[in-house]
């Protein structure tokens, strides 16, 4: 078999055939199962969208009600997982807590029956239902409080916001949060979805698949960017500081968080919708000056980098929505994960039904036929460094 040309980061290399979502990076177009993201954001809900992504069509009223009922009845987590989370350090990042607890779910559901639709549905329901509970539980426990039980009388988004703050959100806040989950649910073969697919292709359990994807999403070049954007806006502080900040960043060849995308070479359509959501929140919760900084930075980056196709991506405005909802910054990426579980599960299901284990090749750049040198004859050649600063 001839080696296909090597492309760093597999840029432009198809890793699968998929019918789940479609992105046109030049047009700024995103479709889930053929439906435009703008339509789903305006008319659907996250759970209905999750059903569409995973099973390939919109549920009828009965199917949706049954799916919602199943999710509600599986929101609680095992007390052993809660007790495990109580041992996590408060200083730990919530994405690490989520990855550990998602993997721990597999301890309770270890039987693998991947080609049984009932097993697949049970795993889908458990993960969609329990991931928000685990994120909220860690939030309350790291503050020294007992986690609260999910409320079966609240919808998916409202229940998460309630579990996070112990206060019932306003209908507007719940609706806007639900739209954010829909916007973040799926995005073709991004890094964390690719992780999920590679892990799924070995026929391991779905909990390991999701834990693998969570670890990948956590990186600042991927889902972790939404938290970094808020750090950046706080560092800039005011509209007057935007140009000096940008000049310095570009001089240092730094990446501007929340900008750029491997596929979009125009503004990410999700960023546009998120901007509308944050403006809606201003009517209920008041203006946020960081939004003025963000818009000024967007204009300034466009002047400097539009020629490279660098525009805001999904992570640029999402943090401002969550901040307006009173959500702590380091929960922004776990919220991205709560939503993306739907897309990861859709690709998991698609992968296991048309599977071939991922095993790419490489272009070898190392040596051959090297001798084994006895330790007494070896020169000191490794870089000498101290790990003292990291061995706390
Ligand atoms: C997500 O894949 C997905 O779909 C992901 C996602 C999803 O829904 O799953 O959309 C979610 O991860 C969004 C991206 C969030 N990350 C960030 O906002 C971090 C900042 N962005 C960059 O690190 C970067 O844009 C990436 C990682 C997103 C994409 O990197 P690429 O495609 O590998 O681009 P590149 O590094 O090859 O850069 C191409 C050029 C370079 O300039 P030159 O060296 O050619 O002169 O564009 C420049 C880069 O320097 N560039 C940037 C930039 N991003 C790219 N310059 C300044 N700031 C940036 N943010």
PDB file of N, CA and C and ligand atoms in Angstrom, residues 11 184 186-193 217 220-223 225 229 250 253-265 268 270 305 308 310 313-315 336 340, ligand 1:
ATOM      1  N   UNK A  11      -3.714  17.474   8.830  1.00  0.00           N
ATOM      2  CA  UNK A  11      -4.508  18.552   8.221  1.00  0.00           C
ATOM      3  C   UNK A  11      -5.027  18.112   6.855  1.00  0.00           C
ATOM      4  N   UNK A 184     -22.392  23.589  21.124  1.00  0.00           N
ATOM      5  CA  UNK A 184     -21.110  22.915  21.399  1.00  0.00           C
ATOM      6  C   UNK A 184     -21.182  21.409  21.222  1.00  0.00           C
ATOM      7  N   UNK A 186     -21.371  19.211  18.706  1.00  0.00           N
ATOM      8  CA  UNK A 186     -20.729  18.383  17.671  1.00  0.00           C
ATOM      9  C   UNK A 186     -19.978  19.272  16.676  1.00  0.00           C
ATOM     10  N   UNK A 187     -18.875  18.731  16.152  1.00  0.00           N
ATOM     11  CA  UNK A 187     -18.138  19.552  15.167  1.00  0.00           C
ATOM     12  C   UNK A 187     -17.183  18.707  14.335  1.00  0.00           C
ATOM     13  N   UNK A 188     -17.684  17.736  13.651  1.00  0.00           N
ATOM     14  CA  UNK A 188     -16.948  16.791  12.791  1.00  0.00           C
ATOM     15  C   UNK A 188     -15.724  16.237  13.553  1.00  0.00           C
ATOM     16  N   UNK A 189     -14.582  16.083  12.852  1.00  0.00           N
ATOM     17  CA  UNK A 189     -13.480  15.305  13.443  1.00  0.00           C
ATOM     18  C   UNK A 189     -12.455  16.238  14.092  1.00  0.00           C
ATOM     19  N   UNK A 190     -12.903  16.911  15.160  1.00  0.00           N
ATOM     20  CA  UNK A 190     -11.988  17.740  15.957  1.00  0.00           C
ATOM     21  C   UNK A 190     -11.135  16.817  16.825  1.00  0.00           C
ATOM     22  N   UNK A 191     -10.154  17.384  17.514  1.00  0.00           N
ATOM     23  CA  UNK A 191      -9.177  16.547  18.232  1.00  0.00           C
ATOM     24  C   UNK A 191      -9.832  15.605  19.241  1.00  0.00           C
ATOM     25  N   UNK A 192     -10.766  16.103  20.032  1.00  0.00           N
ATOM     26  CA  UNK A 192     -11.347  15.242  21.087  1.00  0.00           C
ATOM     27  C   UNK A 192     -12.258  14.179  20.479  1.00  0.00           C
ATOM     28  N   UNK A 193     -12.937  14.510  19.403  1.00  0.00           N
ATOM     29  CA  UNK A 193     -13.773  13.505  18.736  1.00  0.00           C
ATOM     30  C   UNK A 193     -12.886  12.447  18.097  1.00  0.00           C
ATOM     31  N   UNK A 217     -10.044  17.277  25.117  1.00  0.00           N
ATOM     32  CA  UNK A 217     -10.740  18.581  25.040  1.00  0.00           C
ATOM     33  C   UNK A 217     -10.108  19.591  25.989  1.00  0.00           C
ATOM     34  N   UNK A 220      -5.542  23.799  25.978  1.00  0.00           N
ATOM     35  CA  UNK A 220      -5.844  25.204  25.647  1.00  0.00           C
ATOM     36  C   UNK A 220      -5.934  25.476  24.151  1.00  0.00           C
ATOM     37  N   UNK A 221      -5.438  24.586  23.318  1.00  0.00           N
ATOM     38  CA  UNK A 221      -5.594  24.796  21.868  1.00  0.00           C
ATOM     39  C   UNK A 221      -6.950  24.282  21.383  1.00  0.00           C
ATOM     40  N   UNK A 222      -7.674  23.611  22.265  1.00  0.00           N
ATOM     41  CA  UNK A 222      -8.974  23.017  21.895  1.00  0.00           C
ATOM     42  C   UNK A 222     -10.029  23.566  22.851  1.00  0.00           C
ATOM     43  N   UNK A 223     -10.702  22.753  23.597  1.00  0.00           N
ATOM     44  CA  UNK A 223     -11.801  23.242  24.438  1.00  0.00           C
ATOM     45  C   UNK A 223     -11.346  24.136  25.565  1.00  0.00           C
ATOM     46  N   UNK A 225      -9.634  26.649  25.454  1.00  0.00           N
ATOM     47  CA  UNK A 225      -9.437  28.041  25.018  1.00  0.00           C
ATOM     48  C   UNK A 225     -10.479  28.973  25.626  1.00  0.00           C
ATOM     49  N   UNK A 229      -9.626  32.614  27.108  1.00  0.00           N
ATOM     50  CA  UNK A 229     -10.126  33.870  26.524  1.00  0.00           C
ATOM     51  C   UNK A 229     -10.489  34.843  27.649  1.00  0.00           C
ATOM     52  N   UNK A 250       1.416  39.752  19.029  1.00  0.00           N
ATOM     53  CA  UNK A 250       1.861  39.388  17.670  1.00  0.00           C
ATOM     54  C   UNK A 250       3.379  39.480  17.561  1.00  0.00           C
ATOM     55  N   UNK A 253       4.721  36.456  18.695  1.00  0.00           N
ATOM     56  CA  UNK A 253       4.190  35.294  17.946  1.00  0.00           C
ATOM     57  C   UNK A 253       3.273  34.431  18.823  1.00  0.00           C
ATOM     58  N   UNK A 254       2.572  35.093  19.782  1.00  0.00           N
ATOM     59  CA  UNK A 254       1.632  34.327  20.634  1.00  0.00           C
ATOM     60  C   UNK A 254       0.319  34.117  19.890  1.00  0.00           C
ATOM     61  N   UNK A 255      -0.380  33.076  20.275  1.00  0.00           N
ATOM     62  CA  UNK A 255      -1.711  32.828  19.713  1.00  0.00           C
ATOM     63  C   UNK A 255      -2.730  33.650  20.486  1.00  0.00           C
ATOM     64  N   UNK A 256      -3.657  34.288  19.777  1.00  0.00           N
ATOM     65  CA  UNK A 256      -4.735  35.025  20.441  1.00  0.00           C
ATOM     66  C   UNK A 256      -5.840  34.013  20.717  1.00  0.00           C
ATOM     67  N   UNK A 257      -6.085  33.754  21.978  1.00  0.00           N
ATOM     68  CA  UNK A 257      -7.041  32.717  22.359  1.00  0.00           C
ATOM     69  C   UNK A 257      -8.446  33.043  21.857  1.00  0.00           C
ATOM     70  N   UNK A 258      -9.132  32.011  21.348  1.00  0.00           N
ATOM     71  CA  UNK A 258     -10.490  32.213  20.840  1.00  0.00           C
ATOM     72  C   UNK A 258     -10.526  32.594  19.383  1.00  0.00           C
ATOM     73  N   UNK A 259      -9.327  32.702  18.782  1.00  0.00           N
ATOM     74  CA  UNK A 259      -9.271  33.042  17.345  1.00  0.00           C
ATOM     75  C   UNK A 259      -8.592  31.916  16.565  1.00  0.00           C
ATOM     76  N   UNK A 260      -8.937  31.825  15.320  1.00  0.00           N
ATOM     77  CA  UNK A 260      -8.305  30.842  14.442  1.00  0.00           C
ATOM     78  C   UNK A 260      -8.995  29.502  14.502  1.00  0.00           C
ATOM     79  N   UNK A 261      -8.862  28.734  13.432  1.00  0.00           N
ATOM     80  CA  UNK A 261      -9.517  27.430  13.373  1.00  0.00           C
ATOM     81  C   UNK A 261      -8.919  26.648  12.223  1.00  0.00           C
ATOM     82  N   UNK A 262      -8.776  25.347  12.419  1.00  0.00           N
ATOM     83  CA  UNK A 262      -8.215  24.522  11.354  1.00  0.00           C
ATOM     84  C   UNK A 262      -9.137  24.518  10.139  1.00  0.00           C
ATOM     85  N   UNK A 263     -10.434  24.645  10.347  1.00  0.00           N
ATOM     86  CA  UNK A 263     -11.369  24.522   9.221  1.00  0.00           C
ATOM     87  C   UNK A 263     -11.978  25.874   8.849  1.00  0.00           C
ATOM     88  N   UNK A 264     -12.481  26.624   9.835  1.00  0.00           N
ATOM     89  CA  UNK A 264     -13.114  27.909   9.506  1.00  0.00           C
ATOM     90  C   UNK A 264     -12.057  28.933   9.108  1.00  0.00           C
ATOM     91  N   UNK A 265     -12.237  29.542   7.977  1.00  0.00           N
ATOM     92  CA  UNK A 265     -11.368  30.660   7.558  1.00  0.00           C
ATOM     93  C   UNK A 265     -12.213  31.935   7.493  1.00  0.00           C
ATOM     94  N   UNK A 268     -16.557  31.819  12.868  1.00  0.00           N
ATOM     95  CA  UNK A 268     -17.273  30.601  13.268  1.00  0.00           C
ATOM     96  C   UNK A 268     -18.751  30.964  13.470  1.00  0.00           C
ATOM     97  N   UNK A 270     -20.928  29.692  15.134  1.00  0.00           N
ATOM     98  CA  UNK A 270     -21.337  29.533  16.536  1.00  0.00           C
ATOM     99  C   UNK A 270     -20.962  30.775  17.346  1.00  0.00           C
ATOM    100  N   UNK A 305      -5.148  40.107  11.032  1.00  0.00           N
ATOM    101  CA  UNK A 305      -5.009  38.670  10.703  1.00  0.00           C
ATOM    102  C   UNK A 305      -6.068  38.124   9.758  1.00  0.00           C
ATOM    103  N   UNK A 308      -5.049  35.991   6.998  1.00  0.00           N
ATOM    104  CA  UNK A 308      -4.667  34.596   7.264  1.00  0.00           C
ATOM    105  C   UNK A 308      -5.887  33.728   7.580  1.00  0.00           C
ATOM    106  N   UNK A 310      -7.935  34.330  10.059  1.00  0.00           N
ATOM    107  CA  UNK A 310      -8.035  34.180  11.524  1.00  0.00           C
ATOM    108  C   UNK A 310      -9.216  35.015  12.025  1.00  0.00           C
ATOM    109  N   UNK A 313     -13.511  31.994  16.975  1.00  0.00           N
ATOM    110  CA  UNK A 313     -14.089  30.648  16.920  1.00  0.00           C
ATOM    111  C   UNK A 313     -15.082  30.493  18.065  1.00  0.00           C
ATOM    112  N   UNK A 314     -15.567  29.293  18.261  1.00  0.00           N
ATOM    113  CA  UNK A 314     -16.655  29.053  19.224  1.00  0.00           C
ATOM    114  C   UNK A 314     -16.253  29.450  20.642  1.00  0.00           C
ATOM    115  N   UNK A 315     -14.931  29.412  20.918  1.00  0.00           N
ATOM    116  CA  UNK A 315     -14.501  29.667  22.299  1.00  0.00           C
ATOM    117  C   UNK A 315     -14.409  31.139  22.635  1.00  0.00           C
ATOM    118  N   UNK A 336     -18.280  22.702  28.088  1.00  0.00           N
ATOM    119  CA  UNK A 336     -18.056  22.299  26.684  1.00  0.00           C
ATOM    120  C   UNK A 336     -18.135  20.759  26.590  1.00  0.00           C
ATOM    121  N   UNK A 340     -20.418  18.277  24.396  1.00  0.00           N
ATOM    122  CA  UNK A 340     -19.773  17.484  23.351  1.00  0.00           C
ATOM    123  C   UNK A 340     -19.894  15.983  23.566  1.00  0.00           C
TER     124      UNK A 340
HETATM  125  C1  LIG B   1     -11.922  24.458  19.179  1.00  0.00           C
HETATM  126  O1  LIG B   1     -11.432  21.410  15.349  1.00  0.00           O
HETATM  127  C2  LIG B   1     -12.529  21.856  15.839  1.00  0.00           C
HETATM  128  O2  LIG B   1     -13.576  21.798  15.275  1.00  0.00           O
HETATM  129  C3  LIG B   1     -12.378  22.468  17.243  1.00  0.00           C
HETATM  130  C4  LIG B   1     -13.608  23.168  17.810  1.00  0.00           C
HETATM  131  C5  LIG B   1     -14.742  22.176  18.073  1.00  0.00           C
HETATM  132  O3  LIG B   1     -15.894  22.602  18.062  1.00  0.00           O
HETATM  133  O4  LIG B   1     -14.411  21.011  18.430  1.00  0.00           O
HETATM  134  O5  LIG B   1     -14.053  24.158  16.890  1.00  0.00           O
HETATM  135  C6  LIG B   1     -13.272  23.834  19.148  1.00  0.00           C
HETATM  136  O6  LIG B   1     -10.986  23.812  19.575  1.00  0.00           O
HETATM  137  C7  LIG B   1     -11.761  25.860  18.667  1.00  0.00           C
HETATM  138  C8  LIG B   1     -10.277  26.330  18.723  1.00  0.00           C
HETATM  139  C9  LIG B   1      -9.977  26.846  20.118  1.00  0.00           C
HETATM  140  N1  LIG B   1      -8.534  27.183  20.237  1.00  0.00           N
HETATM  141  C10 LIG B   1      -8.096  28.434  20.289  1.00  0.00           C
HETATM  142  O7  LIG B   1      -8.821  29.430  20.214  1.00  0.00           O
HETATM  143  C11 LIG B   1      -6.587  28.561  20.504  1.00  0.00           C
HETATM  144  C12 LIG B   1      -6.015  29.605  19.556  1.00  0.00           C
HETATM  145  N2  LIG B   1      -6.123  29.080  18.188  1.00  0.00           N
HETATM  146  C13 LIG B   1      -4.936  28.522  17.577  1.00  0.00           C
HETATM  147  O8  LIG B   1      -4.116  27.826  18.470  1.00  0.00           O
HETATM  148  C14 LIG B   1      -5.209  27.813  16.248  1.00  0.00           C
HETATM  149  O9  LIG B   1      -5.963  28.676  15.483  1.00  0.00           O
HETATM  150  C15 LIG B   1      -5.866  26.452  16.222  1.00  0.00           C
HETATM  151  C16 LIG B   1      -5.177  25.487  17.109  1.00  0.00           C
HETATM  152  C17 LIG B   1      -7.295  26.539  16.596  1.00  0.00           C
HETATM  153  C18 LIG B   1      -5.772  25.933  14.773  1.00  0.00           C
HETATM  154  O10 LIG B   1      -4.434  25.787  14.506  1.00  0.00           O
HETATM  155  P1  LIG B   1      -3.917  25.318  13.067  1.00  0.00           P
HETATM  156  O11 LIG B   1      -5.041  25.012  12.136  1.00  0.00           O
HETATM  157  O12 LIG B   1      -2.910  24.242  13.294  1.00  0.00           O
HETATM  158  O13 LIG B   1      -3.267  26.627  12.528  1.00  0.00           O
HETATM  159  P2  LIG B   1      -1.706  26.890  12.509  1.00  0.00           P
HETATM  160  O14 LIG B   1      -1.162  26.727  13.893  1.00  0.00           O
HETATM  161  O15 LIG B   1      -1.120  26.078  11.410  1.00  0.00           O
HETATM  162  O16 LIG B   1      -1.637  28.444  12.150  1.00  0.00           O
HETATM  163  C19 LIG B   1      -1.721  28.867  10.778  1.00  0.00           C
HETATM  164  C20 LIG B   1      -1.234  30.314  10.805  1.00  0.00           C
HETATM  165  C21 LIG B   1       0.073  30.488  11.581  1.00  0.00           C
HETATM  166  O17 LIG B   1       0.708  31.623  11.055  1.00  0.00           O
HETATM  167  P3  LIG B   1       2.067  31.377  10.164  1.00  0.00           P
HETATM  168  O18 LIG B   1       3.049  30.666  11.086  1.00  0.00           O
HETATM  169  O19 LIG B   1       1.631  30.530   8.989  1.00  0.00           O
HETATM  170  O20 LIG B   1       2.508  32.779   9.786  1.00  0.00           O
HETATM  171  O21 LIG B   1      -2.208  31.122  11.507  1.00  0.00           O
HETATM  172  C22 LIG B   1      -1.614  31.664  12.689  1.00  0.00           C
HETATM  173  C23 LIG B   1      -0.382  30.844  12.986  1.00  0.00           C
HETATM  174  O22 LIG B   1       0.568  31.629  13.673  1.00  0.00           O
HETATM  175  N3  LIG B   1      -2.595  31.520  13.765  1.00  0.00           N
HETATM  176  C24 LIG B   1      -2.767  32.422  14.740  1.00  0.00           C
HETATM  177  C25 LIG B   1      -3.809  31.927  15.526  1.00  0.00           C
HETATM  178  N4  LIG B   1      -4.221  30.756  15.022  1.00  0.00           N
HETATM  179  C26 LIG B   1      -3.462  30.516  13.928  1.00  0.00           C
HETATM  180  N5  LIG B   1      -2.122  33.582  15.002  1.00  0.00           N
HETATM  181  C27 LIG B   1      -2.546  34.271  16.105  1.00  0.00           C
HETATM  182  N6  LIG B   1      -3.546  33.848  16.914  1.00  0.00           N
HETATM  183  C28 LIG B   1      -4.192  32.690  16.664  1.00  0.00           C
HETATM  184  N7  LIG B   1      -5.172  32.287  17.448  1.00  0.00           N
END
